[in-house]
Structure formats: structure tokens, C-alpha cells
């Protein structure tokens, strides 16, 4: 059974940084695709960043490029999201998700990922 556990959320002031962690267990493949999504109140869930834990390829949504960095530690089955220069617009519940497949899906939508963590709240104040 696939399980994803996020941690690292919290409250920071604008310009601050946070690092989120997502630890996976029960996966079918040694390498896989992991994504970070976020959902603000009243908005749709959007893809933020994703990484292939094998070759390390990454994708970012435009609004976080240059500020957020996704990385992985395969020995720990953990993916990180380093978030710098945070703004109030980054306030949301952040989720990690995987498709439990050896390659990333062509799309980066909520429907492309099958397994989700419980979420961790990030709040950025101005």
C-alpha cells in the first residue's frame, strides 16, 4: 500500500523560506515520479513541481521557477521542496503525490497522480 507523509509546513513572513518533505513507502518501483501540488482556499489544486527520482528530471510551474527547488534522497525515499522568497500568494495546503509508475505522466494535473499525502499547511504573511 502506497503511503505518503508530508512534513515541514508552517507560518513565515514574506521573503522567508520553508522546506517541505515527503517520505514514501509501499511503492511498486525503485524510481518513480513525485509531485508537489498546492491548493489555496477557493482555488483548484495546481501542480507546483515534480521530479523523477531516477534521472532527476524536474518540472516547475512558472510562478515558482527560481524560488522553489525540488530534490530527492533516494536512500530515504524522500522528496523535498525548498521554498525561498515566499509571498502571501504561496499560502496554501501543499500535497505530495505520486503515480507509482517508473516514469512521469505526460500531464501535470491532479488527475495524473493516484496517491496523495494528507497535506501540510503553508501560510505566508505580508
Coordinates of C-alpha atoms in Angstrom, one line a residue:
X1 CA 0.0 0.0 0.0
X2 CA 1.4 3.4 -1.1
X3 CA 1.7 5.9 1.7
X4 CA 3.0 9.4 1.5
X5 CA 3.8 11.5 4.6
X6 CA 4.4 15.3 4.3
X7 CA 6.1 17.5 6.9
X8 CA 7.7 20.9 7.1
X9 CA 4.8 23.3 6.7
X10 CA 4.3 26.3 8.9
X11 CA 3.9 30.1 9.0
X12 CA 6.5 32.5 7.8
X13 CA 6.7 36.1 6.8
X14 CA 7.0 37.2 3.2
X15 CA 10.6 36.7 2.0
X16 CA 11.1 33.7 4.2
X17 CA 11.8 30.1 3.5
X18 CA 10.4 26.7 4.3
X19 CA 11.4 23.2 3.3
X20 CA 8.8 20.5 2.8
X21 CA 9.5 16.8 3.0
X22 CA 7.6 13.9 1.6
X23 CA 8.5 10.4 2.6
X24 CA 7.1 7.5 0.6
X25 CA 6.6 3.8 1.4
X26 CA 4.9 0.9 -0.3
X27 CA 5.9 1.9 -3.8
X28 CA 6.0 -0.6 -6.6
X29 CA 9.1 0.7 -8.4
X30 CA 12.6 1.7 -7.2
X31 CA 12.3 5.0 -9.1
X32 CA 9.2 6.9 -9.7
X33 CA 7.6 10.3 -10.3
X34 CA 6.8 12.6 -7.3
X35 CA 5.0 15.9 -7.5
X36 CA 4.1 18.7 -5.2
X37 CA 0.7 20.3 -5.5
X38 CA -0.9 23.1 -3.6
X39 CA -4.5 24.2 -3.1
X40 CA -5.5 27.6 -1.8
X41 CA -9.0 28.3 -0.4
X42 CA -11.5 28.6 -3.2
X43 CA -9.0 27.6 -5.9
X44 CA -8.2 24.4 -7.8
X45 CA -5.3 22.2 -6.9
X46 CA -2.3 23.1 -9.0
X47 CA 0.9 21.4 -9.8
X48 CA 3.9 23.2 -8.3
X49 CA 7.0 21.0 -9.0
X50 CA 7.7 17.4 -9.9
X51 CA 10.8 15.2 -10.1
X52 CA 11.7 11.8 -11.4
X53 CA 13.6 10.2 -8.6
X54 CA 15.7 8.1 -11.1
X55 CA 17.2 10.5 -13.6
X56 CA 16.4 13.6 -11.5
X57 CA 14.5 15.5 -14.2
X58 CA 12.3 18.3 -12.8
X59 CA 9.4 20.5 -13.9
X60 CA 8.1 23.6 -12.2
X61 CA 5.1 25.8 -12.6
X62 CA 6.0 29.3 -13.8
X63 CA 5.2 31.2 -10.7
X64 CA 7.7 29.3 -8.6
X65 CA 10.6 29.0 -11.0
X66 CA 13.8 30.4 -9.5
X67 CA 12.3 30.4 -6.0
X68 CA 11.4 26.7 -5.3
X69 CA 13.7 23.7 -5.8
X70 CA 12.6 20.1 -5.7
X71 CA 15.1 17.4 -4.9
X72 CA 15.2 13.8 -3.7
X73 CA 17.1 11.5 -1.3
X74 CA 16.5 8.0 -2.8
X75 CA 18.2 6.3 0.2
X76 CA 15.4 7.8 2.4
X77 CA 12.6 7.6 -0.2
X78 CA 12.1 11.3 0.5
X79 CA 11.4 14.2 -1.8
X80 CA 12.0 17.8 -0.7
X81 CA 10.6 21.1 -1.8
X82 CA 12.8 24.0 -0.8
X83 CA 10.7 27.2 -0.9
X84 CA 12.5 30.6 -0.9
X85 CA 11.3 34.1 -1.3
X86 CA 7.9 33.2 -0.2
X87 CA 5.0 35.5 -0.9
X88 CA 1.4 35.6 0.5
X89 CA 0.3 34.1 -2.8
X90 CA 2.2 30.9 -1.9
X91 CA -0.2 30.4 1.0
X92 CA -1.9 27.0 0.5
X93 CA -2.2 23.4 1.6
X94 CA 0.7 21.6 0.0
X95 CA 0.4 17.9 -1.0
X96 CA 2.9 15.5 -2.4
X97 CA 1.6 12.9 -4.9
X98 CA 2.9 10.0 -7.0
X99 CA 1.6 7.9 -9.8
X100 CA 3.6 4.9 -8.6
X101 CA 4.9 4.4 -12.1
X102 CA 8.5 4.4 -13.4
X103 CA 8.0 7.5 -15.5
X104 CA 6.3 10.8 -15.0
X105 CA 3.0 11.3 -16.7
X106 CA 2.7 13.5 -19.7
X107 CA 0.4 15.9 -17.9
X108 CA 0.9 17.6 -14.5
X109 CA -2.7 17.6 -13.4
X110 CA -4.3 16.3 -10.2
X111 CA -5.9 13.6 -12.2
X112 CA -2.5 12.3 -13.4
X113 CA -1.4 11.3 -9.9
X114 CA -3.0 8.4 -8.0
X115 CA -1.6 8.6 -4.5
X116 CA -1.7 11.6 -2.2
X117 CA -0.4 12.6 1.2
X118 CA -2.5 14.3 3.8
X119 CA -1.1 17.7 3.1
X120 CA 0.8 20.3 5.1
X121 CA -0.2 23.9 5.5
X122 CA 2.0 26.8 4.4
X123 CA 1.0 30.3 5.5
X124 CA 2.9 33.4 4.4
X125 CA 2.1 36.7 6.0
X126 CA 2.9 40.1 4.5

